[in-house]
PDB file of C-alpha atoms in Angstrom:
ATOM      1  CA  MET A   1      31.647  -9.976 -15.202  1.00 43.00           C
ATOM      2  CA  GLY A   2      28.430  -9.682 -13.219  1.00 44.00           C
ATOM      3  CA  CYS A   3      27.997  -9.823  -9.422  1.00 46.00           C
ATOM      4  CA  TYR A   4      25.008 -11.564  -8.015  1.00 49.00           C
ATOM      5  CA  PRO A   5      21.928 -11.708 -10.266  1.00 50.00           C
ATOM      6  CA  SER A   6      22.121 -15.374 -11.480  1.00 48.00           C
ATOM      7  CA  LYS A   7      22.910 -16.593  -8.004  1.00 50.00           C
ATOM      8  CA  ARG A   8      20.127 -14.661  -6.487  1.00 55.00           C
ATOM      9  CA  THR A   9      17.644 -16.161  -9.006  1.00 54.00           C
ATOM     10  CA  LYS A  10      18.395 -19.696  -7.683  1.00 47.00           C
ATOM     11  CA  GLU A  11      18.515 -18.742  -3.960  1.00 61.00           C
ATOM     12  CA  THR A  12      15.532 -16.397  -3.516  1.00 73.00           C
ATOM     13  CA  PRO A  13      12.073 -17.826  -3.971  1.00 77.00           C
ATOM     14  CA  GLY A  14       9.962 -15.606  -6.091  1.00 80.00           C
ATOM     15  CA  TYR A  15      12.812 -13.581  -7.372  1.00 88.00           C
ATOM     16  CA  GLU A  16      12.276 -11.962 -10.803  1.00 93.00           C
ATOM     17  CA  GLU A  17      14.707 -10.357 -13.078  1.00 94.00           C
ATOM     18  CA  PRO A  18      14.905  -6.541 -12.721  1.00 96.00           C
ATOM     19  CA  THR A  19      14.759  -6.178 -16.576  1.00 96.00           C
ATOM     20  CA  VAL A  20      11.345  -7.919 -16.590  1.00 96.00           C
ATOM     21  CA  LEU A  21       9.986  -5.892 -13.601  1.00 97.00           C
ATOM     22  CA  ALA A  22      11.312  -2.611 -15.057  1.00 96.00           C
ATOM     23  CA  ALA A  23       9.444  -3.296 -18.318  1.00 97.00           C
ATOM     24  CA  GLU A  24       6.169  -3.666 -16.480  1.00 96.00           C
ATOM     25  CA  THR A  25       6.386  -0.864 -13.919  1.00 97.00           C
ATOM     26  CA  PRO A  26       7.414   2.820 -13.909  1.00 96.00           C
ATOM     27  CA  PHE A  27      10.821   1.861 -12.333  1.00 96.00           C
ATOM     28  CA  THR A  28      14.127   1.738 -14.223  1.00 94.00           C
ATOM     29  CA  VAL A  29      16.331  -1.356 -13.925  1.00 95.00           C
ATOM     30  CA  SER A  30      18.551   0.509 -11.336  1.00 93.00           C
ATOM     31  CA  GLU A  31      15.496   1.337  -9.294  1.00 93.00           C
ATOM     32  CA  VAL A  32      14.284  -2.167  -9.253  1.00 95.00           C
ATOM     33  CA  GLU A  33      17.706  -3.264  -8.146  1.00 94.00           C
ATOM     34  CA  ALA A  34      17.672  -0.682  -5.412  1.00 93.00           C
ATOM     35  CA  LEU A  35      14.172  -1.882  -4.393  1.00 95.00           C
ATOM     36  CA  TYR A  36      15.706  -5.326  -3.960  1.00 95.00           C
ATOM     37  CA  GLU A  37      17.833  -3.958  -1.171  1.00 93.00           C
ATOM     38  CA  LEU A  38      14.844  -2.629   0.536  1.00 94.00           C
ATOM     39  CA  PHE A  39      12.977  -5.911  -0.029  1.00 96.00           C
ATOM     40  CA  LYS A  40      15.865  -7.911   1.480  1.00 94.00           C
ATOM     41  CA  LYS A  41      15.859  -5.628   4.510  1.00 94.00           C
ATOM     42  CA  LEU A  42      12.157  -6.018   5.073  1.00 95.00           C
ATOM     43  CA  SER A  43      12.076  -9.779   4.377  1.00 95.00           C
ATOM     44  CA  ARG A  44      14.731 -10.645   7.032  1.00 94.00           C
ATOM     45  CA  SER A  45      13.349  -8.526   9.775  1.00 92.00           C
ATOM     46  CA  VAL A  46      11.433 -11.324  11.498  1.00 93.00           C
ATOM     47  CA  ILE A  47      11.776 -14.492   9.432  1.00 93.00           C
ATOM     48  CA  ASP A  48      14.903 -14.565   7.227  1.00 92.00           C
ATOM     49  CA  ASP A  49      13.536 -16.355   4.186  1.00 92.00           C
ATOM     50  CA  GLY A  50      13.677 -13.851   1.452  1.00 92.00           C
ATOM     51  CA  LEU A  51       9.916 -13.313   1.579  1.00 96.00           C
ATOM     52  CA  ILE A  52       7.845 -10.570   3.381  1.00 97.00           C
ATOM     53  CA  HIS A  53       5.538 -12.099   5.921  1.00 96.00           C
ATOM     54  CA  LYS A  54       2.522 -10.099   7.372  1.00 95.00           C
ATOM     55  CA  GLU A  55       4.369  -9.546  10.654  1.00 93.00           C
ATOM     56  CA  GLU A  56       7.259  -7.999   8.739  1.00 95.00           C
ATOM     57  CA  LEU A  57       5.088  -5.537   6.841  1.00 95.00           C
ATOM     58  CA  GLN A  58       3.235  -4.837  10.039  1.00 93.00           C
ATOM     59  CA  LEU A  59       6.482  -4.120  11.827  1.00 92.00           C
ATOM     60  CA  ALA A  60       7.632  -1.811   9.038  1.00 93.00           C
ATOM     61  CA  LEU A  61       4.402   0.115   8.844  1.00 92.00           C
ATOM     62  CA  SER A  62       3.259   0.345  12.369  1.00 83.00           C
ATOM     63  CA  ARG A  63       6.530  -0.400  14.343  1.00 74.00           C
ATOM     64  CA  ASN A  64       4.771  -3.228  16.141  1.00 73.00           C
ATOM     65  CA  LYS A  65       4.469  -6.699  14.725  1.00 68.00           C
ATOM     66  CA  ASN A  66       2.078  -7.840  17.496  1.00 70.00           C
ATOM     67  CA  ARG A  67      -0.454  -5.037  17.329  1.00 77.00           C
ATOM     68  CA  ARG A  68      -2.836  -5.796  14.443  1.00 83.00           C
ATOM     69  CA  ASN A  69      -3.404  -2.857  12.127  1.00 92.00           C
ATOM     70  CA  LEU A  70      -6.405  -3.215   9.856  1.00 95.00           C
ATOM     71  CA  PHE A  71      -4.920  -1.063   7.167  1.00 95.00           C
ATOM     72  CA  ALA A  72      -1.453  -2.701   7.172  1.00 95.00           C
ATOM     73  CA  ASP A  73      -3.340  -5.994   6.791  1.00 95.00           C
ATOM     74  CA  ARG A  74      -5.200  -4.620   3.805  1.00 97.00           C
ATOM     75  CA  ILE A  75      -1.949  -3.368   2.168  1.00 97.00           C
ATOM     76  CA  PHE A  76      -0.443  -6.866   2.735  1.00 97.00           C
ATOM     77  CA  ASP A  77      -3.510  -8.596   1.179  1.00 97.00           C
ATOM     78  CA  LEU A  78      -3.305  -6.324  -1.942  1.00 98.00           C
ATOM     79  CA  PHE A  79       0.430  -6.855  -2.294  1.00 98.00           C
ATOM     80  CA  ASP A  80       0.053 -10.601  -1.829  1.00 98.00           C
ATOM     81  CA  VAL A  81      -1.265 -11.040  -5.367  1.00 96.00           C
ATOM     82  CA  LYS A  82      -0.898 -14.829  -5.374  1.00 95.00           C
ATOM     83  CA  ARG A  83      -2.687 -15.008  -1.972  1.00 96.00           C
ATOM     84  CA  ASN A  84      -0.078 -17.505  -0.633  1.00 96.00           C
ATOM     85  CA  GLY A  85       0.506 -15.593   2.608  1.00 97.00           C
ATOM     86  CA  VAL A  86       3.838 -13.954   1.645  1.00 97.00           C
ATOM     87  CA  ILE A  87       4.898 -11.085  -0.556  1.00 98.00           C
ATOM     88  CA  GLU A  88       7.445 -12.127  -3.192  1.00 97.00           C
ATOM     89  CA  PHE A  89       9.933  -9.679  -4.785  1.00 97.00           C
ATOM     90  CA  GLY A  90       7.865  -9.361  -8.094  1.00 97.00           C
ATOM     91  CA  GLU A  91       4.714  -8.623  -6.131  1.00 97.00           C
ATOM     92  CA  PHE A  92       6.427  -6.057  -4.049  1.00 97.00           C
ATOM     93  CA  VAL A  93       7.823  -4.115  -7.032  1.00 97.00           C
ATOM     94  CA  ARG A  94       4.659  -4.306  -9.132  1.00 97.00           C
ATOM     95  CA  SER A  95       2.542  -3.150  -6.182  1.00 98.00           C
ATOM     96  CA  LEU A  96       4.909  -0.369  -5.276  1.00 97.00           C
ATOM     97  CA  GLY A  97       4.774   0.728  -8.907  1.00 97.00           C
ATOM     98  CA  VAL A  98       1.245   2.035  -8.236  1.00 98.00           C
ATOM     99  CA  PHE A  99       2.767   4.363  -5.579  1.00 97.00           C
ATOM    100  CA  HIS A 100       5.268   5.770  -8.082  1.00 96.00           C
ATOM    101  CA  PRO A 101       4.856   9.576  -8.812  1.00 95.00           C
ATOM    102  CA  ASN A 102       4.610   8.723 -12.520  1.00 94.00           C
ATOM    103  CA  ALA A 103       1.980   5.899 -12.101  1.00 96.00           C
ATOM    104  CA  PRO A 104      -1.449   6.552 -13.631  1.00 97.00           C
ATOM    105  CA  VAL A 105      -3.860   8.282 -11.203  1.00 97.00           C
ATOM    106  CA  GLU A 106      -6.550   5.825 -12.270  1.00 97.00           C
ATOM    107  CA  ASP A 107      -4.363   2.978 -10.950  1.00 97.00           C
ATOM    108  CA  LYS A 108      -4.012   4.771  -7.620  1.00 98.00           C
ATOM    109  CA  ILE A 109      -7.775   5.385  -7.362  1.00 98.00           C
ATOM    110  CA  HIS A 110      -8.470   1.680  -8.277  1.00 98.00           C
ATOM    111  CA  PHE A 111      -5.957   0.547  -5.638  1.00 98.00           C
ATOM    112  CA  THR A 112      -7.662   2.639  -2.915  1.00 98.00           C
ATOM    113  CA  PHE A 113     -11.063   1.262  -3.956  1.00 98.00           C
ATOM    114  CA  ARG A 114      -9.807  -2.297  -3.448  1.00 98.00           C
ATOM    115  CA  LEU A 115      -8.186  -1.308  -0.237  1.00 98.00           C
ATOM    116  CA  TYR A 116     -11.368   0.003   1.276  1.00 98.00           C
ATOM    117  CA  ASP A 117     -13.596  -2.732  -0.184  1.00 98.00           C
ATOM    118  CA  LEU A 118     -12.800  -4.868   2.907  1.00 98.00           C
ATOM    119  CA  ARG A 119     -15.017  -7.783   2.072  1.00 97.00           C
ATOM    120  CA  GLN A 120     -14.138  -7.635  -1.552  1.00 96.00           C
ATOM    121  CA  THR A 121     -17.803  -7.403  -2.693  1.00 97.00           C
ATOM    122  CA  GLY A 122     -16.961  -4.897  -5.514  1.00 98.00           C
ATOM    123  CA  PHE A 123     -18.486  -2.140  -3.423  1.00 98.00           C
ATOM    124  CA  ILE A 124     -17.508  -0.016  -0.395  1.00 98.00           C
ATOM    125  CA  GLU A 125     -20.384  -0.477   2.040  1.00 97.00           C
ATOM    126  CA  ARG A 126     -21.344   1.773   4.907  1.00 97.00           C
ATOM    127  CA  GLU A 127     -20.476  -0.865   7.467  1.00 97.00           C
ATOM    128  CA  GLU A 128     -17.059  -1.190   6.023  1.00 97.00           C
ATOM    129  CA  LEU A 129     -16.535   2.562   6.183  1.00 98.00           C
ATOM    130  CA  LYS A 130     -17.635   2.587   9.771  1.00 98.00           C
ATOM    131  CA  GLU A 131     -15.319  -0.300  10.549  1.00 98.00           C
ATOM    132  CA  MET A 132     -12.399   1.575   9.133  1.00 98.00           C
ATOM    133  CA  VAL A 133     -13.194   4.704  10.987  1.00 97.00           C
ATOM    134  CA  VAL A 134     -13.451   2.774  14.261  1.00 97.00           C
ATOM    135  CA  ALA A 135     -10.049   1.113  13.541  1.00 96.00           C
ATOM    136  CA  LEU A 136      -8.455   4.422  12.785  1.00 95.00           C
ATOM    137  CA  LEU A 137      -9.744   5.959  15.980  1.00 94.00           C
ATOM    138  CA  HIS A 138      -8.547   2.950  17.937  1.00 92.00           C
ATOM    139  CA  GLU A 139      -5.117   3.006  16.328  1.00 90.00           C
ATOM    140  CA  SER A 140      -4.792   6.751  17.126  1.00 89.00           C
ATOM    141  CA  ASP A 141      -6.105   6.333  20.644  1.00 87.00           C
ATOM    142  CA  LEU A 142      -8.770   8.905  19.729  1.00 87.00           C
ATOM    143  CA  LEU A 143     -12.152   8.826  21.501  1.00 91.00           C
ATOM    144  CA  LEU A 144     -15.289   9.897  19.672  1.00 91.00           C
ATOM    145  CA  SER A 145     -18.724   8.930  20.647  1.00 95.00           C
ATOM    146  CA  ASP A 146     -20.643   6.410  18.486  1.00 96.00           C
ATOM    147  CA  ASP A 147     -23.055   9.313  17.607  1.00 96.00           C
ATOM    148  CA  VAL A 148     -20.252  11.422  16.247  1.00 95.00           C
ATOM    149  CA  VAL A 149     -18.727   8.483  14.366  1.00 96.00           C
ATOM    150  CA  GLU A 150     -22.142   7.744  12.844  1.00 96.00           C
ATOM    151  CA  THR A 151     -22.556  11.418  11.777  1.00 96.00           C
ATOM    152  CA  ILE A 152     -19.125  11.426  10.101  1.00 96.00           C
ATOM    153  CA  VAL A 153     -19.805   8.159   8.300  1.00 97.00           C
ATOM    154  CA  ASP A 154     -23.394   9.170   7.255  1.00 96.00           C
ATOM    155  CA  LYS A 155     -22.196  12.517   5.869  1.00 95.00           C
ATOM    156  CA  THR A 156     -19.221  11.059   3.924  1.00 97.00           C
ATOM    157  CA  PHE A 157     -21.354   8.171   2.640  1.00 96.00           C
ATOM    158  CA  CYS A 158     -24.042  10.477   1.524  1.00 95.00           C
ATOM    159  CA  ASP A 159     -21.548  12.586  -0.387  1.00 96.00           C
ATOM    160  CA  ALA A 160     -19.933   9.594  -2.114  1.00 98.00           C
ATOM    161  CA  ASP A 161     -22.982   7.422  -2.831  1.00 98.00           C
ATOM    162  CA  LEU A 162     -24.309   9.488  -5.597  1.00 97.00           C
ATOM    163  CA  LYS A 163     -26.831   6.823  -6.764  1.00 97.00           C
ATOM    164  CA  GLY A 164     -28.171   6.478  -3.167  1.00 96.00           C
ATOM    165  CA  ASP A 165     -28.253   2.730  -3.294  1.00 96.00           C
ATOM    166  CA  GLY A 166     -26.326   2.269   0.059  1.00 95.00           C
ATOM    167  CA  LYS A 167     -23.021   1.241  -1.451  1.00 97.00           C
ATOM    168  CA  ILE A 168     -20.134   3.006  -3.339  1.00 98.00           C
ATOM    169  CA  ASP A 169     -19.301   1.527  -6.602  1.00 98.00           C
ATOM    170  CA  PRO A 170     -16.002   2.036  -8.560  1.00 98.00           C
ATOM    171  CA  GLU A 171     -17.517   4.769 -10.742  1.00 98.00           C
ATOM    172  CA  GLU A 172     -18.845   6.723  -7.679  1.00 98.00           C
ATOM    173  CA  TRP A 173     -15.421   6.288  -6.013  1.00 98.00           C
ATOM    174  CA  MET A 174     -13.695   7.726  -9.080  1.00 98.00           C
ATOM    175  CA  GLU A 175     -16.051  10.742  -8.927  1.00 98.00           C
ATOM    176  CA  PHE A 176     -15.646  11.239  -5.252  1.00 98.00           C
ATOM    177  CA  VAL A 177     -11.737  11.078  -5.380  1.00 98.00           C
ATOM    178  CA  SER A 178     -11.829  13.545  -8.345  1.00 97.00           C
ATOM    179  CA  LYS A 179     -13.605  16.020  -6.035  1.00 96.00           C
ATOM    180  CA  ASN A 180     -11.357  15.145  -3.131  1.00 96.00           C
ATOM    181  CA  PRO A 181      -7.916  14.475  -4.551  1.00 96.00           C
ATOM    182  CA  SER A 182      -6.300  14.601  -1.067  1.00 95.00           C
ATOM    183  CA  LEU A 183      -7.840  11.057  -0.608  1.00 96.00           C
ATOM    184  CA  ILE A 184      -5.071   9.554  -2.835  1.00 97.00           C
ATOM    185  CA  LYS A 185      -2.241  11.774  -1.460  1.00 95.00           C
ATOM    186  CA  ASN A 186      -0.810   8.759   0.432  1.00 95.00           C
ATOM    187  CA  MET A 187      -0.815   6.831  -2.868  1.00 97.00           C
ATOM    188  CA  THR A 188       2.256   8.722  -4.107  1.00 96.00           C
ATOM    189  CA  LEU A 189       5.657   8.151  -2.513  1.00 95.00           C
ATOM    190  CA  PRO A 190       8.192  10.716  -3.457  1.00 91.00           C
ATOM    191  CA  TYR A 191      10.860   8.364  -2.109  1.00 89.00           C
ATOM    192  CA  LEU A 192      10.353   6.196  -5.201  1.00 91.00           C
ATOM    193  CA  MET A 193      11.706   8.926  -7.442  1.00 86.00           C
ATOM    194  CA  ASP A 194      15.049   8.701  -5.790  1.00 78.00           C
ATOM    195  CA  ILE A 195      15.074   5.199  -4.559  1.00 80.00           C
ATOM    196  CA  THR A 196      18.572   4.582  -5.903  1.00 77.00           C
ATOM    197  CA  LEU A 197      19.859   7.329  -3.563  1.00 73.00           C
ATOM    198  CA  ALA A 198      18.221   5.705  -0.550  1.00 72.00           C
ATOM    199  CA  PHE A 199      19.618   2.272  -1.427  1.00 71.00           C
ATOM    200  CA  PRO A 200      22.791   2.867  -3.428  1.00 66.00           C
ATOM    201  CA  SER A 201      24.653  -0.340  -2.593  1.00 62.00           C
ATOM    202  CA  PHE A 202      23.128  -2.402  -5.294  1.00 53.00           C
ATOM    203  CA  VAL A 203      23.544   0.206  -7.927  1.00 52.00           C
ATOM    204  CA  LEU A 204      27.314   0.070  -7.413  1.00 51.00           C
ATOM    205  CA  SER A 205      27.207  -3.524  -8.320  1.00 53.00           C
ATOM    206  CA  THR A 206      24.687  -3.626 -11.065  1.00 56.00           C
ATOM    207  CA  GLU A 207      25.519  -5.208 -14.431  1.00 53.00           C
ATOM    208  CA  VAL A 208      22.553  -3.942 -16.408  1.00 56.00           C
ATOM    209  CA  GLU A 209      22.497  -0.587 -18.005  1.00 56.00           C
ATOM    210  CA  ASP A 210      19.291   1.365 -17.864  1.00 59.00           C
ATOM    211  CA  SER A 211      17.885   2.080 -21.326  1.00 52.00           C
ATOM    212  CA  GLU A 212      16.718   5.654 -20.422  1.00 47.00           C
TER     213      GLU A 212
ATOM    214  CA  MET B   1     -18.150  20.287  16.036  1.00 46.00           C
ATOM    215  CA  ALA B   2     -15.104  20.091  13.846  1.00 48.00           C
ATOM    216  CA  PRO B   3     -15.043  16.283  13.619  1.00 48.00           C
ATOM    217  CA  VAL B   4     -18.580  16.050  12.293  1.00 55.00           C
ATOM    218  CA  THR B   5     -17.571  17.866   9.078  1.00 71.00           C
ATOM    219  CA  MET B   6     -14.654  15.549   8.539  1.00 82.00           C
ATOM    220  CA  ASN B   7     -14.488  13.377   5.497  1.00 94.00           C
ATOM    221  CA  ALA B   8     -14.290   9.821   6.892  1.00 97.00           C
ATOM    222  CA  PHE B   9     -12.003   8.565   4.065  1.00 97.00           C
ATOM    223  CA  GLU B  10      -9.679  11.493   4.723  1.00 95.00           C
ATOM    224  CA  LEU B  11      -9.565  10.404   8.307  1.00 94.00           C
ATOM    225  CA  ILE B  12      -8.788   6.850   7.292  1.00 96.00           C
ATOM    226  CA  SER B  13      -6.024   7.868   4.872  1.00 95.00           C
ATOM    227  CA  THR B  14      -4.064   9.162   7.817  1.00 92.00           C
ATOM    228  CA  SER B  15      -3.565   5.682   9.301  1.00 93.00           C
ATOM    229  CA  GLN B  16      -0.054   4.674   9.961  1.00 90.00           C
ATOM    230  CA  GLY B  17      -0.779   1.394   8.336  1.00 92.00           C
ATOM    231  CA  LEU B  18      -1.288   3.183   5.037  1.00 94.00           C
ATOM    232  CA  ASN B  19       1.748   5.380   5.320  1.00 93.00           C
ATOM    233  CA  LEU B  20       4.109   3.401   3.120  1.00 95.00           C
ATOM    234  CA  SER B  21       6.788   6.011   3.365  1.00 92.00           C
ATOM    235  CA  SER B  22       7.714   4.320   6.751  1.00 92.00           C
ATOM    236  CA  LEU B  23       8.995   1.445   4.609  1.00 92.00           C
ATOM    237  CA  PHE B  24      11.899   3.723   3.510  1.00 87.00           C
ATOM    238  CA  GLU B  25      12.868   4.847   6.980  1.00 79.00           C
ATOM    239  CA  LYS B  26      16.160   3.522   8.138  1.00 64.00           C
TER     240      LYS B  26
END
């Protein structure tokens, strides 16, 4: 006798079966079920509709749903694969899969490239890099003169733009990250290794056995 | 002069908005 799965499917928009999501991600079925607990918590923090809205992700990441954060916005945009203004459960699990310690490094590098390609031109451009540095300084209440910001951006851009054509392409980004692996440190969440310990309530009621 | 030698992407990666571990904080 199962507990909730079939009922959840009907009631929650965008809900996908854990067995399907586990087959496509580094997570086990139990871990996907534990992630559902986290998803539910996040998706009811502002609007209780079983979907994660931008304000809800903003609130979880920056503790302030009203203060816009460029980077939280970018994370939302990448998680919202269908581009319908909300993050559904399947999108949440598949996107978090990239942050799993066992996910391929190439996937993490590719994700950061898309994250920093603000205008989605297929390149990280100098203006985008400067915009992100300014946003970070603003977020951190740090004051640096425009000259210093320009110098930091110039130096970094020069190091990464190996072809010297004024933009960083995916190949250059891969090379740059290989030389500076700390750039993808935040792309690995150790929490995901023991997500069932963080959210054990669902695991107690699961009806599906993990195959591994 | 320390900030001038900083890697801009490294600076950006410290953003709270990119710190997804906060999703797991109770």
